[in-house]
XYZ file of C-alpha atoms in Angstrom:
755
model
C 113.658 25.570 -171.577
C 111.073 27.464 -173.625
C 107.500 28.573 -172.959
C 106.108 27.679 -176.377
C 103.704 25.006 -175.177
C 106.134 22.144 -174.521
C 105.230 19.409 -172.092
C 107.517 20.840 -169.418
C 105.592 24.108 -169.138
C 102.653 22.770 -167.061
C 105.069 21.147 -164.620
C 106.988 24.400 -164.223
C 103.755 26.387 -163.790
C 102.588 23.891 -161.155
C 105.894 24.222 -159.301
C 105.647 28.023 -159.331
C 102.054 27.854 -158.084
C 103.117 25.528 -155.268
C 105.873 27.940 -154.224
C 103.468 30.891 -154.255
C 100.870 29.058 -152.152
C 103.392 27.821 -149.568
C 103.066 30.866 -147.247
C 99.225 30.862 -147.397
C 98.804 29.037 -144.040
C 100.890 31.733 -142.383
C 98.706 34.389 -143.982
C 95.778 32.528 -142.437
C 97.474 32.756 -139.044
C 97.914 36.491 -139.616
C 94.152 36.700 -140.185
C 93.544 34.685 -137.012
C 95.856 36.995 -135.028
C 94.040 40.130 -136.240
C 90.715 38.508 -135.315
C 92.081 37.585 -131.897
C 93.182 41.170 -131.218
C 89.688 42.433 -132.058
C 88.138 39.763 -129.842
C 90.420 40.706 -126.930
C 89.492 44.398 -127.323
C 85.776 43.522 -127.338
C 86.259 41.345 -124.268
C 88.079 44.219 -122.520
C 85.145 46.557 -123.193
C 82.723 43.937 -121.876
C 84.718 43.370 -118.676
C 85.092 47.129 -118.197
C 81.314 47.541 -118.506
C 80.642 44.868 -115.884
C 83.374 46.158 -113.583
C 82.087 49.753 -113.634
C 78.440 48.609 -113.629
C 77.873 50.467 -116.891
C 75.691 47.867 -118.519
C 75.435 49.956 -121.662
C 79.100 49.011 -122.244
C 80.913 52.114 -123.517
C 83.476 51.590 -126.263
C 86.768 52.279 -124.533
C 89.222 49.781 -126.015
C 87.415 48.769 -129.208
C 86.135 51.815 -131.055
C 85.731 52.822 -134.668
C 89.117 54.180 -135.760
C 91.919 53.536 -138.225
C 93.450 50.758 -136.107
C 90.258 48.764 -135.620
C 89.276 49.163 -139.273
C 92.688 47.906 -140.365
C 92.451 44.868 -138.086
C 88.928 44.080 -139.328
C 90.050 44.483 -142.942
C 92.771 41.877 -142.292
C 90.204 39.612 -140.610
C 88.050 39.815 -143.775
C 90.757 38.207 -145.943
C 88.846 34.953 -146.482
C 85.493 36.412 -147.674
C 87.179 38.748 -150.183
C 89.429 36.014 -151.607
C 87.883 35.222 -155.013
C 90.580 32.935 -156.413
C 91.232 30.423 -153.634
C 89.008 27.360 -153.751
C 87.310 26.981 -150.360
C 84.604 24.313 -150.560
C 85.237 22.057 -147.554
C 83.170 22.341 -144.366
C 85.862 24.162 -142.376
C 86.588 26.535 -145.258
C 82.929 27.454 -145.706
C 82.354 27.942 -141.964
C 85.482 30.113 -141.756
C 84.125 32.364 -144.508
C 80.740 32.682 -142.796
C 82.313 33.258 -139.386
C 84.292 36.151 -140.903
C 81.080 37.798 -142.129
C 79.361 37.307 -138.749
C 82.506 38.532 -136.975
C 82.245 41.754 -138.987
C 78.640 42.203 -137.821
C 79.618 41.606 -134.183
C 82.423 44.154 -134.421
C 80.115 46.774 -135.965
C 77.471 46.280 -133.273
C 80.148 46.671 -130.573
C 81.667 49.953 -131.626
C 78.458 51.661 -132.732
C 78.395 53.693 -129.518
C 81.927 54.995 -130.167
C 80.454 57.418 -132.706
C 79.375 59.522 -129.747
C 82.905 60.414 -128.645
C 83.978 61.680 -132.088
C 83.755 65.098 -133.677
C 81.357 65.511 -136.596
C 84.244 65.374 -139.070
C 85.642 62.187 -137.544
C 82.189 60.604 -137.622
C 81.902 61.348 -141.337
C 85.373 60.020 -142.160
C 85.113 56.851 -140.063
C 81.603 55.932 -141.195
C 82.657 56.479 -144.821
C 85.679 54.212 -144.305
C 83.511 51.568 -142.657
C 80.992 51.799 -145.495
C 83.723 51.283 -148.101
C 84.984 48.213 -146.226
C 81.519 46.674 -145.802
C 80.529 47.299 -149.417
C 83.842 45.852 -150.620
C 83.284 42.662 -148.623
C 79.642 42.354 -149.748
C 80.486 42.956 -153.421
C 83.265 40.358 -153.335
C 80.964 37.748 -151.823
C 78.193 38.548 -154.304
C 80.625 38.304 -157.235
C 81.689 34.872 -156.089
C 78.059 33.764 -155.652
C 77.096 35.028 -159.125
C 80.094 33.416 -160.782
C 79.333 29.995 -159.315
C 75.543 30.315 -159.429
C 75.336 27.100 -161.447
C 76.701 25.204 -158.419
C 74.724 26.948 -155.656
C 72.794 23.764 -154.902
C 76.079 22.276 -153.733
C 77.240 25.397 -151.785
C 77.352 24.574 -148.087
C 75.566 26.929 -145.622
C 74.451 29.219 -148.436
C 71.425 30.559 -146.495
C 73.552 31.415 -143.467
C 75.945 33.253 -145.779
C 73.099 35.352 -147.202
C 71.836 36.178 -143.715
C 75.326 37.271 -142.666
C 75.558 39.586 -145.695
C 72.135 41.082 -144.985
C 73.091 41.595 -141.337
C 76.197 43.539 -142.349
C 74.172 45.755 -144.672
C 71.484 46.422 -142.054
C 74.111 47.302 -139.473
C 75.741 49.700 -141.927
C 72.357 51.366 -142.402
C 72.041 51.680 -138.598
C 75.502 53.235 -138.492
C 74.595 55.838 -141.094
C 71.264 56.564 -139.414
C 72.949 57.088 -136.035
C 75.715 59.205 -137.577
C 73.180 61.574 -139.155
C 71.461 61.977 -135.773
C 74.603 62.711 -133.743
C 75.116 66.456 -134.570
C 71.526 67.333 -133.668
C 71.645 65.144 -130.597
C 74.825 66.800 -129.307
C 73.451 70.283 -129.967
C 70.239 69.449 -128.070
C 72.211 68.040 -125.138
C 74.557 71.033 -125.116
C 71.621 73.467 -124.924
C 69.965 71.465 -122.177
C 73.244 71.133 -120.250
C 73.867 74.888 -120.250
C 70.329 75.506 -119.004
C 70.878 73.066 -116.133
C 74.321 74.531 -115.524
C 72.811 77.990 -115.044
C 70.372 76.591 -112.488
C 73.251 74.859 -110.686
C 75.412 78.006 -110.610
C 73.643 79.175 -107.455
C 75.200 76.182 -105.678
C 78.666 77.521 -106.500
C 78.160 80.755 -104.591
C 80.295 80.804 -101.506
C 82.532 77.909 -102.532
C 85.469 79.863 -101.071
C 84.077 78.805 -97.671
C 85.342 75.267 -98.447
C 82.128 73.453 -97.464
C 82.929 69.871 -98.412
C 79.303 68.759 -98.143
C 78.264 71.429 -100.614
C 81.040 70.400 -102.982
C 80.019 66.739 -102.703
C 76.410 67.594 -103.622
C 77.581 69.805 -106.477
C 79.813 67.059 -107.884
C 76.939 64.574 -107.684
C 74.675 66.872 -109.699
C 77.270 67.496 -112.378
C 78.165 63.811 -112.396
C 74.551 62.879 -113.176
C 74.440 65.534 -115.898
C 77.701 64.307 -117.422
C 76.862 60.600 -117.222
C 73.338 60.832 -118.631
C 74.438 63.224 -121.400
C 77.409 61.058 -122.353
C 76.960 60.712 -126.139
C 77.913 57.026 -125.982
C 75.226 56.402 -123.353
C 72.657 58.345 -125.386
C 73.434 56.293 -128.510
C 73.289 53.078 -126.448
C 69.743 54.073 -125.393
C 68.673 54.834 -128.972
C 66.404 52.548 -130.987
C 69.002 52.061 -133.734
C 71.498 50.711 -131.200
C 68.947 48.348 -129.654
C 68.051 47.076 -133.123
C 71.763 46.493 -133.756
C 71.833 44.422 -130.583
C 68.933 42.295 -131.819
C 70.651 41.792 -135.182
C 73.987 40.835 -133.617
C 72.304 38.351 -131.292
C 70.313 36.842 -134.154
C 73.261 36.476 -136.523
C 75.448 35.000 -133.749
C 72.795 32.346 -133.171
C 72.742 31.685 -136.923
C 76.498 31.028 -136.885
C 76.212 28.721 -133.875
C 73.370 26.859 -135.594
C 75.436 26.450 -138.779
C 78.460 25.163 -136.880
C 76.425 22.678 -134.835
C 74.588 21.436 -137.920
C 77.815 21.052 -139.924
C 79.555 19.346 -137.016
C 76.774 16.813 -136.691
C 76.567 16.209 -140.433
C 80.197 16.348 -141.614
C 82.499 16.864 -138.646
C 83.348 20.508 -138.100
C 87.110 20.129 -138.064
C 87.136 18.354 -141.377
C 90.384 18.684 -143.271
C 90.661 21.933 -145.232
C 91.239 21.645 -148.981
C 92.098 25.321 -149.527
C 95.549 26.844 -149.807
C 95.202 28.185 -146.264
C 95.487 24.623 -144.979
C 95.581 24.060 -141.231
C 95.311 27.803 -140.447
C 91.633 27.812 -141.458
C 90.781 25.986 -138.239
C 92.465 28.706 -136.176
C 90.628 31.417 -138.114
C 87.307 29.669 -137.459
C 88.087 29.201 -133.767
C 89.227 32.793 -133.070
C 86.410 34.389 -135.035
C 83.749 32.190 -133.442
C 85.141 33.151 -130.037
C 85.091 36.778 -131.103
C 81.453 36.509 -132.187
C 80.435 34.981 -128.840
C 82.340 37.609 -126.862
C 81.191 40.423 -129.135
C 77.567 39.386 -128.816
C 77.460 40.160 -125.076
C 77.661 43.973 -125.135
C 75.111 44.669 -127.942
C 72.690 42.107 -126.520
C 73.097 43.576 -123.024
C 72.330 47.071 -124.331
C 69.156 45.753 -125.917
C 68.245 43.872 -122.734
C 68.797 46.935 -120.483
C 66.637 49.133 -122.713
C 63.954 46.436 -122.668
C 64.152 46.323 -118.892
C 63.587 50.002 -118.199
C 61.222 50.473 -121.139
C 59.032 47.690 -119.789
C 58.680 49.705 -116.573
C 57.516 52.818 -118.431
C 55.698 51.555 -121.507
C 51.926 51.931 -121.391
C 49.045 52.601 -123.640
C 49.876 56.297 -123.714
C 53.364 55.471 -124.955
C 52.278 53.350 -127.888
C 51.942 56.545 -129.893
C 55.673 57.152 -129.477
C 56.286 53.984 -131.499
C 54.926 55.731 -134.582
C 56.570 59.083 -133.863
C 59.962 60.128 -135.162
C 61.566 62.806 -132.991
C 62.963 65.879 -134.701
C 66.621 65.251 -133.864
C 66.667 62.185 -136.139
C 66.137 64.278 -139.282
C 66.991 67.811 -138.149
C 70.433 67.888 -139.763
C 69.117 66.758 -143.141
C 66.274 69.286 -142.938
C 68.861 72.020 -142.311
C 70.890 70.842 -145.308
C 67.781 70.908 -147.487
C 66.894 74.433 -146.406
C 70.406 75.877 -146.679
C 71.993 77.409 -149.762
C 74.521 75.608 -151.936
C 78.046 75.500 -150.594
C 79.469 76.159 -154.074
C 78.728 78.887 -156.580
C 77.006 78.302 -159.940
C 76.759 81.344 -162.166
C 73.851 80.222 -164.319
C 70.544 80.780 -162.506
C 68.707 77.823 -164.089
C 71.571 75.461 -163.369
C 71.802 76.676 -159.784
C 68.066 76.186 -159.326
C 68.217 72.715 -160.902
C 71.064 71.611 -158.620
C 69.248 73.011 -155.588
C 66.037 71.163 -156.531
C 67.884 67.909 -157.169
C 69.634 68.197 -153.837
C 66.280 68.884 -152.181
C 64.737 65.802 -153.788
C 67.672 63.636 -152.719
C 67.555 64.904 -149.140
C 63.764 64.446 -149.048
C 64.327 60.844 -150.069
C 67.003 60.456 -147.359
C 64.646 61.932 -144.759
C 61.972 59.434 -145.776
C 64.486 56.581 -145.497
C 65.525 57.858 -142.063
C 61.856 57.908 -141.004
C 61.502 54.337 -142.200
C 64.640 53.179 -140.359
C 63.606 54.809 -137.083
C 60.033 53.537 -137.299
C 61.265 50.028 -138.093
C 63.665 50.149 -135.159
C 60.894 51.316 -132.860
C 58.664 48.546 -134.142
C 61.397 45.975 -133.408
C 61.738 47.381 -129.894
C 57.952 47.359 -129.349
C 57.701 43.739 -130.490
C 60.597 42.831 -128.204
C 58.827 44.484 -125.270
C 55.584 42.663 -126.004
C 57.333 39.290 -126.259
C 59.384 39.729 -123.098
C 56.842 41.521 -120.862
C 56.071 38.520 -118.599
C 59.732 37.684 -118.103
C 60.637 41.337 -117.525
C 57.821 41.743 -115.005
C 59.153 38.809 -112.983
C 62.711 40.094 -113.235
C 61.720 43.618 -112.148
C 59.792 42.193 -109.189
C 62.807 40.143 -108.069
C 65.066 43.184 -108.501
C 62.794 45.341 -106.340
C 62.729 42.689 -103.605
C 66.531 42.368 -103.631
C 66.946 46.133 -103.542
C 64.470 46.477 -100.652
C 66.225 43.747 -98.652
C 69.631 45.257 -99.388
C 68.558 48.713 -98.228
C 66.918 47.383 -95.024
C 69.961 45.230 -94.235
C 72.395 48.108 -94.812
C 70.328 50.458 -92.633
C 70.097 47.953 -89.774
C 73.808 47.141 -89.877
C 75.139 50.717 -89.923
C 75.850 53.119 -87.109
C 73.204 55.788 -86.410
C 75.459 58.609 -87.641
C 76.216 56.823 -90.910
C 72.529 55.999 -91.384
C 71.485 59.587 -90.862
C 74.120 60.708 -93.341
C 72.973 58.202 -95.978
C 69.349 59.217 -95.471
C 70.265 62.872 -95.885
C 72.179 62.030 -99.031
C 69.270 60.002 -100.396
C 67.022 63.051 -99.968
C 68.959 64.765 -102.742
C 66.697 64.801 -105.789
C 68.913 64.236 -108.812
C 66.164 63.544 -111.334
C 65.988 67.211 -112.452
C 69.619 66.828 -113.542
C 69.062 63.727 -115.689
C 69.656 64.562 -119.357
C 67.103 62.927 -121.641
C 66.355 63.450 -125.303
C 62.916 64.318 -126.557
C 60.654 61.275 -126.349
C 62.970 59.275 -124.068
C 61.466 57.490 -121.090
C 62.843 58.099 -117.619
C 65.845 56.095 -116.547
C 65.125 53.459 -113.886
C 65.988 54.104 -110.250
C 68.560 51.304 -110.366
C 70.534 53.079 -113.108
C 70.505 56.384 -111.229
C 71.514 54.584 -108.048
C 74.504 53.037 -109.831
C 75.493 56.466 -111.147
C 75.362 58.008 -107.658
C 77.173 55.067 -106.096
C 79.944 55.476 -108.636
C 80.444 59.075 -107.459
C 80.860 57.891 -103.878
C 83.272 55.165 -104.979
C 85.414 57.645 -106.910
C 85.506 60.067 -103.966
C 86.432 57.181 -101.654
C 89.148 56.169 -104.090
C 90.497 59.717 -103.827
C 90.632 59.474 -100.022
C 93.010 56.526 -100.382
C 95.470 58.892 -102.102
C 95.353 61.727 -99.572
C 98.731 63.493 -99.070
C 99.578 62.574 -95.464
C 102.911 64.397 -95.277
C 101.378 67.540 -96.759
C 98.617 67.450 -94.133
C 101.234 67.280 -91.363
C 103.094 70.245 -92.844
C 99.901 72.321 -93.232
C 98.883 71.590 -89.637
C 102.050 73.411 -88.472
C 100.975 76.610 -90.229
C 98.757 78.945 -88.238
C 98.812 82.020 -90.484
C 99.503 83.126 -94.047
C 102.443 85.427 -93.253
C 104.798 83.459 -95.496
C 102.952 84.727 -98.587
C 104.280 88.230 -97.821
C 107.556 87.447 -96.090
C 109.263 85.258 -98.700
C 110.011 88.222 -100.996
C 110.776 91.695 -99.645
C 109.968 94.837 -101.577
C 113.329 96.212 -100.379
C 115.249 93.834 -102.672
C 116.290 95.688 -105.855
C 115.169 94.127 -109.133
C 117.653 92.897 -111.725
C 115.317 94.009 -114.506
C 113.143 97.044 -115.066
C 110.083 94.801 -115.238
C 109.462 92.612 -112.210
C 108.672 88.961 -112.876
C 105.357 87.828 -111.376
C 105.188 84.690 -109.275
C 103.081 81.602 -109.652
C 102.211 79.631 -106.519
C 104.734 76.857 -107.161
C 107.877 78.932 -107.848
C 108.385 80.410 -104.319
C 107.610 77.000 -102.785
C 110.278 75.371 -104.947
C 112.814 78.132 -104.266
C 112.306 78.093 -100.492
C 112.534 74.288 -100.452
C 115.848 74.407 -102.348
C 117.265 76.854 -99.812
C 116.031 74.783 -96.871
C 117.476 71.557 -98.275
C 120.857 73.251 -98.788
C 121.175 74.325 -95.144
C 123.787 72.483 -93.020
C 123.351 71.052 -89.523
C 119.745 70.004 -90.122
C 118.302 66.672 -89.066
C 118.123 64.339 -92.072
C 114.608 63.204 -91.162
C 113.405 66.806 -91.247
C 114.877 67.331 -94.703
C 113.343 64.118 -95.999
C 109.950 65.059 -94.555
C 110.085 68.501 -96.187
C 111.069 66.989 -99.538
C 108.179 64.505 -99.522
C 105.686 67.124 -98.262
C 106.591 69.626 -100.966
C 106.457 66.880 -103.605
C 102.906 65.993 -102.532
C 101.900 69.642 -102.347
C 103.333 70.659 -105.699
C 101.106 68.175 -107.508
C 98.084 70.102 -106.237
C 99.744 73.505 -106.565
C 100.603 72.916 -110.219
C 96.989 71.951 -110.879
C 95.799 75.177 -109.242
C 98.366 77.254 -111.154
C 97.282 75.729 -114.451
C 93.587 76.281 -113.705
C 94.079 79.908 -112.671
C 96.403 80.730 -115.573
C 93.716 80.287 -118.237
C 95.386 82.589 -120.770
C 98.839 81.083 -120.257
C 100.421 84.413 -119.302
C 102.804 82.844 -116.781
C 103.306 79.520 -118.547
C 107.099 79.980 -118.601
C 107.155 80.705 -114.860
C 105.144 77.548 -114.134
C 107.500 75.625 -116.412
C 110.542 77.013 -114.545
C 109.186 75.755 -111.219
C 108.498 72.344 -112.710
C 111.953 72.061 -114.308
C 113.707 73.054 -111.081
C 111.773 70.637 -108.897
C 112.390 67.657 -111.189
C 116.118 68.055 -110.634
C 115.693 68.688 -106.907
C 113.434 65.677 -106.339
C 115.385 63.202 -108.446
C 118.987 64.451 -108.216
C 118.965 66.918 -105.257
C 120.410 69.579 -107.551
C 119.631 73.231 -108.209
C 121.241 74.683 -111.358
C 123.770 71.810 -111.319
C 124.576 72.638 -107.667
C 124.325 69.507 -105.508
C 122.254 70.512 -102.484
C 123.445 67.525 -100.423
C 127.103 68.441 -100.967
C 126.318 72.061 -100.148
C 124.740 71.099 -96.835
C 127.735 68.870 -95.960
C 130.526 71.378 -96.667
C 130.545 72.584 -93.084
C 129.635 76.174 -93.928
C 127.091 78.070 -91.900
C 123.670 79.091 -93.212
C 124.709 82.658 -94.043
C 127.600 81.523 -96.262
C 125.350 79.072 -98.133
C 122.742 81.774 -98.627
C 125.376 84.109 -100.022
C 126.668 81.382 -102.318
C 123.198 80.702 -103.743
C 122.534 84.431 -103.971
C 125.724 85.207 -105.956
C 125.225 82.224 -108.292
C 121.647 83.275 -109.030
C 122.577 86.911 -109.564
C 125.448 85.948 -111.873
C 123.160 83.700 -113.961
C 120.597 86.472 -114.515
C 123.123 89.233 -115.246
C 125.157 87.099 -117.679
C 121.986 86.142 -119.546
C 120.912 89.777 -119.854
C 124.355 90.754 -121.063
C 124.472 88.062 -123.767
C 120.819 88.173 -124.838
C 120.391 89.403 -128.418
C 116.835 88.353 -129.195
C 114.317 91.161 -128.772
C 111.911 88.693 -127.171
C 114.255 88.412 -124.205
C 113.574 92.046 -123.293
C 110.376 90.735 -121.725
C 111.360 88.612 -118.686
C 108.250 86.457 -119.189
C 110.047 84.985 -122.218
C 113.225 84.104 -120.329
C 114.416 80.478 -120.220
C 113.386 78.349 -117.247
C 116.829 78.390 -115.578
C 117.021 82.207 -115.698
C 113.508 82.641 -114.266
C 114.390 80.195 -111.480
C 117.667 82.086 -110.839
C 115.820 85.402 -110.596
C 113.491 83.885 -108.006
C 116.453 82.456 -106.073
C 118.155 85.872 -106.119
C 115.140 87.654 -104.628
C 114.263 84.992 -102.050
C 117.839 84.457 -100.769
C 118.343 88.232 -100.526
C 115.105 88.482 -98.543
C 116.124 85.654 -96.223
C 119.508 87.313 -95.683
C 117.803 90.592 -94.774
C 115.561 88.847 -92.268
C 118.260 86.437 -91.063
C 120.663 89.201 -90.093
C 123.637 88.086 -92.211
C 126.710 86.387 -90.793
C 126.230 88.045 -87.350
C 122.913 86.320 -86.786
C 122.605 84.085 -83.716
C 119.792 82.065 -85.266
C 120.718 78.378 -85.601
C 120.607 76.574 -88.933
C 117.817 74.296 -87.743
C 115.797 77.298 -86.552
C 116.204 78.888 -89.987
C 115.140 75.587 -91.575
C 112.002 75.567 -89.415
C 111.307 79.181 -90.362
C 111.611 78.401 -94.083
C 109.414 75.300 -93.651
C 106.770 77.464 -91.980
C 106.931 79.898 -94.904
C 106.423 77.018 -97.327
C 103.476 75.773 -95.275
C 101.915 79.257 -95.268
C 102.240 79.596 -99.057
C 100.856 76.103 -99.641
C 97.912 76.810 -97.319
C 97.132 80.071 -99.109
C 97.373 78.388 -102.473
C 95.145 75.491 -101.444
C 92.346 77.885 -100.504
C 91.652 77.802 -104.255
C 90.904 74.068 -104.205
C 87.132 74.536 -104.008
C 87.238 76.830 -107.035
C 89.349 74.353 -109.002
C 86.941 71.517 -108.147
C 83.950 73.525 -109.354
C 85.771 74.508 -112.549
C 86.494 70.853 -113.253
C 82.842 69.965 -112.678
C 81.568 71.793 -115.727
C 83.308 71.654 -119.074
C 82.011 72.941 -122.384
C 83.253 70.017 -124.495
C 80.647 67.269 -124.192
C 83.236 64.566 -124.963
C 85.466 65.636 -122.015
C 82.722 66.300 -119.466
C 82.576 62.874 -117.818
C 86.354 62.598 -117.476
C 86.585 66.094 -115.998
C 83.879 65.463 -113.356
C 85.622 62.209 -112.433
C 88.849 64.159 -111.823
C 86.900 66.646 -109.679
C 85.490 63.791 -107.562
C 88.956 62.250 -107.138
C 90.365 65.644 -106.186
C 87.642 66.188 -103.583
C 88.306 62.812 -101.982
C 92.040 63.433 -102.021
C 91.838 66.927 -100.486
C 88.755 66.681 -98.263
C 90.823 66.794 -95.063
C 92.792 69.765 -96.388
C 89.551 71.622 -97.119
C 88.267 70.875 -93.613
C 91.575 72.052 -92.120
C 91.541 75.328 -94.073
C 87.862 75.864 -93.344
C 88.738 76.333 -89.673
C 91.093 79.205 -90.452
C 90.154 82.806 -91.107
C 91.563 84.327 -94.258
C 93.682 87.452 -93.639
C 92.116 89.376 -96.535
C 88.839 91.219 -96.699
C 87.689 89.816 -100.046
C 88.792 86.156 -100.284
C 86.632 85.516 -103.342
C 88.692 88.092 -105.302
C 92.075 86.578 -104.435
C 93.246 83.664 -106.533
C 96.878 83.894 -107.642
C 99.744 84.760 -105.337
C 100.219 88.273 -106.706
C 96.584 89.121 -105.880
C 97.066 87.693 -102.392
C 100.191 89.772 -101.782
C 98.538 92.945 -103.070
C 95.346 92.445 -101.024
C 97.158 91.482 -97.830
C 99.444 94.497 -98.194
C 96.437 96.769 -98.706
C 94.563 95.238 -95.772
C 97.636 95.661 -93.566
C 97.797 99.357 -94.497
C 94.106 99.751 -93.727
C 94.582 97.902 -90.452
C 97.483 100.152 -89.424
C 95.523 103.272 -90.391
C 92.495 102.084 -88.415
C 94.723 101.190 -85.465
C 96.367 104.602 -85.422
C 92.972 106.264 -85.703
C 91.757 104.171 -82.772
C 94.741 105.280 -80.686
C 93.979 108.957 -81.399
C 90.329 108.475 -80.491
C 91.317 106.617 -77.339
C 93.650 109.512 -76.392
C 90.853 112.012 -76.802
C 88.488 109.787 -74.806
C 90.989 109.520 -71.954
C 91.462 113.297 -71.872
C 87.713 113.743 -71.624
C 87.604 111.348 -68.674
C 90.377 113.252 -66.921
C 88.522 116.499 -67.403
């Protein structure tokens, strides 16, 4: 068969075209699936906002990133398809729903710009701009090419409105992105000023006052929540305008679908190559638009609500004022020198002037965008003032009734505590941008209630077994007694300890002892497991420079095997305890194995890095610790001639572990305060939440340790275990010297009496 124009050629071409278009319905289903995934992510963000009572709906699951942009690009397959004929009712509505779906998605993840770095903001907004412009250009090309048939183009006006909505939302994105660097810098400066004023509250945190820590967390929580970049963007006028646009364009789509359904039947048969899949695309994207409309509209509604409480005649001037942070970055660019070198003076001056003119134009456009957004917000306030006044009145009545009911139904002690807590003035710690109105009392109340809920959630996770173990400890002697200075070192440079390594080593020895009640061993294992989670957190916080990272890693590696497999260095601790040997023999066995491991490693080590024991592998560091601790226990135990029972030795080791854990956990208040304030604005809220959880989880431990007197003269200077050991040793020397001096003085006094 030839392709020279014979009559068979059109038939063959038609057959090939039919084969190529056969998978098109499945491509349509792929588009529907991508749209459904976006809709589910938007629904998850909406539910998360309602669940956490954050009615500004932070972007947690659906944010601007490579994944979401890829899914949206797939969902835009129908509008950018220029070759497929799509003229039926369902086809046309599917195309329009895709454009409106794009607008809904953009309005949803606008706030996610706040949790990105400046570079990520630039890259993601540029990618979004390319996608939006591509979609708009494709639609415009199709409209221009078939302009002769526009009178017969269904829902043409709705299509134009959808395109304009996408373009306006892109402008809002760019406007917000330009504002973000200045906004973050302003909030950072303000945060550090408030942080300095709050530092006085951190004095004396070594006294473990839980009430003081609770107040401190609440202050930092308010600072972190109100300075959350996503929350700040959600309060901005560009975001509220985006909410108005998304609500308007969603109503346009609903109007088009209702009108088409009444006139033609919405599920009319599709004539395009996508076939039956067009109906699924229309259904999923319409659902996505409805779901995606909730969050942006709610942000607009919340801003209207608290603005209506604060707007007055004196605030009308703010509607025609553009705050400096909106244009500050562009002003800095205009005033700065060129980032590239041009040798010719006239050319350099020309480029600088052209850049200045362009940036001046951009600043003027930014002024126009902000003023327009403020005008939209002002008109919205004017139109909704009566309804908002009624709503605010009902809200105040409900709040008043709720407070009176809760006060009357509580116990007197609880009521007095709540009243004392309500006396805390948190408004000085609310972070607001220049020109922002005060947040309503309801919002601040929700923020404070969330702190209490997080702390209460932490109390549900309190380590019960650890508390029982700590209650058995009455001193901190175990910090000194677990390692004797009489034990010779296997290396010229002694390895320092972290808090977790001696706990792990002592627990391994205790679990290997024979003739010990199984319930006691199980209790110790679970107690140490609960304690190590807190100890590792303290070790990591104190080791800021990472100087003992390998030692912390060694403790972690050892305990994983002990907890899961009951093994130390491939030695089964359960088998060891069941061999029928006495405690002294088991101690010697562990001692010789540990010593052999360290000496063999030193003998075979060739790398110069291994001359520093801090660079040793985890198993060698753990073996060195086992060598020193078992040797110390043998010295104190009295060797094979000791009359101390195995269970008594187990109890002694358990008491040592409890003493070390108690000493370590005296740093909890410091760790909580460190977690309260973080320099990175994007991590601040998450860090304060962890501090609140930690306080709730360890509140009983803090109260327990608060009742005990520290055995060192300067507790605020002792943090890691080496500092504790050094200070306790020094204090003991001073105590002995003072005691001996007192005896001499007493001897002289007695001689005087006799005379």
